[in-house]
PDB file of C-alpha atoms in Angstrom:
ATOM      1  CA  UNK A   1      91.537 110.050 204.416  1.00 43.00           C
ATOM      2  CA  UNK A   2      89.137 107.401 204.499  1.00 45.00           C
ATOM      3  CA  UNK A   3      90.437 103.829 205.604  1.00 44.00           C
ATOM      4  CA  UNK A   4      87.613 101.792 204.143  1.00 52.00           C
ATOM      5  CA  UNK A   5      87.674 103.798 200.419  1.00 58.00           C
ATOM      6  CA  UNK A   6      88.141 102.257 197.207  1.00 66.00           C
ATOM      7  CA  UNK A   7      91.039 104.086 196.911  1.00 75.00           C
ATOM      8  CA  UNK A   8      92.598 102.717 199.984  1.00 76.00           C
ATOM      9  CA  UNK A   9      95.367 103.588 202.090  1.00 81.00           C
ATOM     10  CA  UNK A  10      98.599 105.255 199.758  1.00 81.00           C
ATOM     11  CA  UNK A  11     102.544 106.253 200.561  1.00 83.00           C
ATOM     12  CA  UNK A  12     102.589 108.323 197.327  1.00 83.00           C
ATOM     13  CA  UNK A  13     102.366 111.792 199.055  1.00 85.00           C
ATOM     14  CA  UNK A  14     105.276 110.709 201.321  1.00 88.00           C
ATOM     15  CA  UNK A  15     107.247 109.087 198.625  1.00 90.00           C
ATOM     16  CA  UNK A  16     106.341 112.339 196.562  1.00 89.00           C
ATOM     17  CA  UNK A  17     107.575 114.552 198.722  1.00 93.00           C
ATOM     18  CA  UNK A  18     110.921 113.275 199.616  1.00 93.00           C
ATOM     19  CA  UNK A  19     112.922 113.426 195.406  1.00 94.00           C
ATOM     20  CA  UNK A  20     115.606 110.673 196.759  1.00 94.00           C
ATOM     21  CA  UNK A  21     113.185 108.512 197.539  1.00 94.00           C
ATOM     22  CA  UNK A  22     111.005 108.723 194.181  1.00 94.00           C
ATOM     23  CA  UNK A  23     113.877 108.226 192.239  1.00 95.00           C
ATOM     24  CA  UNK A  24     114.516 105.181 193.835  1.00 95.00           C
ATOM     25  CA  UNK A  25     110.960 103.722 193.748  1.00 94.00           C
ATOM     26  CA  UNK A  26     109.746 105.341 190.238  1.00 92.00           C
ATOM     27  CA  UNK A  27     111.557 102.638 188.257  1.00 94.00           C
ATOM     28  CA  UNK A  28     110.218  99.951 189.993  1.00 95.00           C
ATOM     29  CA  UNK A  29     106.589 101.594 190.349  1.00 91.00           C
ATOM     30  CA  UNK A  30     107.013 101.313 186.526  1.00 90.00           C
ATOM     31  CA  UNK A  31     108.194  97.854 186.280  1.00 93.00           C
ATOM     32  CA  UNK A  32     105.289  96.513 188.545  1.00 92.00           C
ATOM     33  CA  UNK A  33     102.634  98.585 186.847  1.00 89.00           C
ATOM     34  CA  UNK A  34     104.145  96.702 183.248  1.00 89.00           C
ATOM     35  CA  UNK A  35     104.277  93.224 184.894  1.00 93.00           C
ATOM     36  CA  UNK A  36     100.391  93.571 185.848  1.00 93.00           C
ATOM     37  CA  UNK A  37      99.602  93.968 182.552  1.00 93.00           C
ATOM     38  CA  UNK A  38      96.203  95.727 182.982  1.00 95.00           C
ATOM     39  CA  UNK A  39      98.052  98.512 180.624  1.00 95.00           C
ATOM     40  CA  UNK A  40      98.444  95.718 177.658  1.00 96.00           C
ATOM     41  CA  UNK A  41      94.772  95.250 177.383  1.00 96.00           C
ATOM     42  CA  UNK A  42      93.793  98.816 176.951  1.00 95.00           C
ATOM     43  CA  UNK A  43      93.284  99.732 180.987  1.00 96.00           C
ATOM     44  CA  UNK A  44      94.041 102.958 182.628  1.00 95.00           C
ATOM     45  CA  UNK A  45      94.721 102.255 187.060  1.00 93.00           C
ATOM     46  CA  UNK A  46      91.610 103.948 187.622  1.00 94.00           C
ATOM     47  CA  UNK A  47      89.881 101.743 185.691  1.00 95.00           C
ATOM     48  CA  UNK A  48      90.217  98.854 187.605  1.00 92.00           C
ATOM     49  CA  UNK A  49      88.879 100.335 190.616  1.00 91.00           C
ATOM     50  CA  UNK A  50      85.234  98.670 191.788  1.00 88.00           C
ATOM     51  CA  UNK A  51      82.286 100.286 190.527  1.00 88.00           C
ATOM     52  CA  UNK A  52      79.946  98.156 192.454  1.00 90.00           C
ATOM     53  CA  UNK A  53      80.701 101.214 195.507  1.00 90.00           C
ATOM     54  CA  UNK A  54      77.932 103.881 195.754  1.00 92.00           C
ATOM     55  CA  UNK A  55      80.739 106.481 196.185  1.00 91.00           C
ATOM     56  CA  UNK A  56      82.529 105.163 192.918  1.00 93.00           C
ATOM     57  CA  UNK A  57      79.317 105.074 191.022  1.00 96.00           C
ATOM     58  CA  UNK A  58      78.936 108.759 191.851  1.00 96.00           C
ATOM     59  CA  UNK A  59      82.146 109.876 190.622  1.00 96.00           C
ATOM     60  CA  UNK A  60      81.863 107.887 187.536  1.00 96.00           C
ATOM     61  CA  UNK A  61      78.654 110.060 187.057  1.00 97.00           C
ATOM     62  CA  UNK A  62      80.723 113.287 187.182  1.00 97.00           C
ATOM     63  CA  UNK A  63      83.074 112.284 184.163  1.00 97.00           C
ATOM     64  CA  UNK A  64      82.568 113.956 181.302  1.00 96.00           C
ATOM     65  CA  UNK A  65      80.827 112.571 178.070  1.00 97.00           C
ATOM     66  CA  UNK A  66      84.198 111.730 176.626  1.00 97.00           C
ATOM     67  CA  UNK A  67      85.838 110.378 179.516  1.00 97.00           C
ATOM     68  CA  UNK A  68      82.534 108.114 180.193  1.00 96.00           C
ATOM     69  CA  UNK A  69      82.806 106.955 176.544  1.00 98.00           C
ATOM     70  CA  UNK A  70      86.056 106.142 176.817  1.00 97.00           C
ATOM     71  CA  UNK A  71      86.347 104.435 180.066  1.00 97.00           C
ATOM     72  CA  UNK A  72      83.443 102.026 178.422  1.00 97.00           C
ATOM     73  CA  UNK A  73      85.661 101.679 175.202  1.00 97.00           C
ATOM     74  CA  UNK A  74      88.568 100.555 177.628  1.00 97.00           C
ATOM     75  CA  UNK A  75      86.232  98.173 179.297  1.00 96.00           C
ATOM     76  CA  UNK A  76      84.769  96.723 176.348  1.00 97.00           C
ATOM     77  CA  UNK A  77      88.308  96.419 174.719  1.00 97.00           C
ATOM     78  CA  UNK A  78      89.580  94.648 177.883  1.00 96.00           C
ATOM     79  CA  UNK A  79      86.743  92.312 178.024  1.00 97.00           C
ATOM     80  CA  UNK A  80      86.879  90.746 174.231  1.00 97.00           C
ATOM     81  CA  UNK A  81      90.693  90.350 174.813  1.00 96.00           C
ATOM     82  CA  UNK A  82      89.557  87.995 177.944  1.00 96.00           C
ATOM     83  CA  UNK A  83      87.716  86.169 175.822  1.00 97.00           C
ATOM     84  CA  UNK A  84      90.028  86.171 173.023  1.00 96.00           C
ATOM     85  CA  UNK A  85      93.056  85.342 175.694  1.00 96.00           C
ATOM     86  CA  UNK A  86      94.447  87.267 174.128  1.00 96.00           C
ATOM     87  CA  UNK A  87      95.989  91.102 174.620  1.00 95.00           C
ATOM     88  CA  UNK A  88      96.616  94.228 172.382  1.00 96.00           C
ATOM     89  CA  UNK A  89      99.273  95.179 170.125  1.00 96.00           C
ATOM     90  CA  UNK A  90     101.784  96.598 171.048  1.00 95.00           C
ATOM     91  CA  UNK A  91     100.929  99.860 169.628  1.00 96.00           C
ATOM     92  CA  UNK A  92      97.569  99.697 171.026  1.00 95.00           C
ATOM     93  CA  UNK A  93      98.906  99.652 175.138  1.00 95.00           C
ATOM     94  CA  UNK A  94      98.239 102.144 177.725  1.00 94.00           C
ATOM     95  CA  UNK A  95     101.521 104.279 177.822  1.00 94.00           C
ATOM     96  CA  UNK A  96     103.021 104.883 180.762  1.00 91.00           C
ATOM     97  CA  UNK A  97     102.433 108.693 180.231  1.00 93.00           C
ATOM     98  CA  UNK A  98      98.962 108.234 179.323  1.00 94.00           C
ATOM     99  CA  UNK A  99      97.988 106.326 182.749  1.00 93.00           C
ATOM    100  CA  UNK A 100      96.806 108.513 184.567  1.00 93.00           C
ATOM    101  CA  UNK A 101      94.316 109.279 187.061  1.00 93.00           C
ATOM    102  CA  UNK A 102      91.491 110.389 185.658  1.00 96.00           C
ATOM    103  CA  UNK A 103      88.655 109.115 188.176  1.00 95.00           C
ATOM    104  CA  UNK A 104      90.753 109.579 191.494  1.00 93.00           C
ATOM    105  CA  UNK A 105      89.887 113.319 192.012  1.00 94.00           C
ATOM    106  CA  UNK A 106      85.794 112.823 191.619  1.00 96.00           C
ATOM    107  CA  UNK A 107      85.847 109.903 193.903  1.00 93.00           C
ATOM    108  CA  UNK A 108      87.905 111.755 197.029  1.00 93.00           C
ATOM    109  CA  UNK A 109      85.838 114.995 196.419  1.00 96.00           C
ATOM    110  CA  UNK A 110      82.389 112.530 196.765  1.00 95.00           C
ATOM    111  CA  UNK A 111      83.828 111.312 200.007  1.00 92.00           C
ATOM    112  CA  UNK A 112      84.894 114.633 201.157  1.00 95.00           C
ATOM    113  CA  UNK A 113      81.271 115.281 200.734  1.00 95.00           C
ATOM    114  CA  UNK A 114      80.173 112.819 202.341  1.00 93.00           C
ATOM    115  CA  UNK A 115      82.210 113.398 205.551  1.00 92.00           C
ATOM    116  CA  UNK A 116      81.066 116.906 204.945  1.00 93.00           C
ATOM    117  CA  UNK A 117      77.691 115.344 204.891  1.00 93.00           C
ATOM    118  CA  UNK A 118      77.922 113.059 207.900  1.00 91.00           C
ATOM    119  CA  UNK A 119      79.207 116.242 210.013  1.00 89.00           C
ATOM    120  CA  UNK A 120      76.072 118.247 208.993  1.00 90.00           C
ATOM    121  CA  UNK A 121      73.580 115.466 209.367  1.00 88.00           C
ATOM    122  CA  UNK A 122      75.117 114.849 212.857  1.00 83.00           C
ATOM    123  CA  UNK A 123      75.205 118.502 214.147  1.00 80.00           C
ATOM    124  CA  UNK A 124      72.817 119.295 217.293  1.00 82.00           C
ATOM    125  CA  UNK A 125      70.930 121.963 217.250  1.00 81.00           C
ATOM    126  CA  UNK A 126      69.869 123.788 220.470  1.00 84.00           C
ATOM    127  CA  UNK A 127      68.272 127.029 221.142  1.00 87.00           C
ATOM    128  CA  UNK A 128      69.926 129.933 222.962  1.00 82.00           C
TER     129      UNK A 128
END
């Protein structure tokens, strides 16, 4: 895993793996996800990750049409309720259920290949 990412450093495969544990910090993963209130303005989490990164432009690249036009629809939505002050309706939030992470699988496979990359550009050569 890379340190300096945009996806930074994450306890959710520990916290996965152990049930007792998830149970315990689901509800309040839920609560704190609600309180940030990206959800009542139309964002998914993966949305709010920085695009300005050449790795996160890449994977935002390998979306498909209709996960590209949606992500701008979110974004666009989002932005005229910041100038509105204003958020959604109700009915119009991100569910819970619908968050999820649509753009986190492209971006760790573009820095896989980039390690992958970095290995091969650095390999030495030498004749037997």
């Amino acid at each position: 895993m890379v340190l300096a990412g945009p996806l930074g450093p994450s306890l959710a495969p520990a916290i996965l793996k152990n049930r007792g544990l998830y149970r315990w910090v689901k509800p309040i993963a839920n609560w704190y996800a609600d309180l940030s209130g990206y959800r009542k303005v139309g964002y998914k989490y993966d949305d709010l990750i920085m695009e300005e990164r050449d790795d996160v432009q890449r994977a935002i690249n390998r979306l498909t049409p209709r996960e590209a036009y949606d992500r701008q629809f979110r974004l666009k939505q989002a932005s005229h309720c910041s100038v509105l002050h204003d958020v959604l309706p109700k009915e119009k939030w991100t569910k819970a259920e619908e968050d999820v992470r649509y753009l986190k699988p492209h971006v760790e496979s573009v820095e896989q290949e980039e390690l992958e990359r970095r290995a091969w550009d650095n390999m030495v050569v030498s004749k037997k």
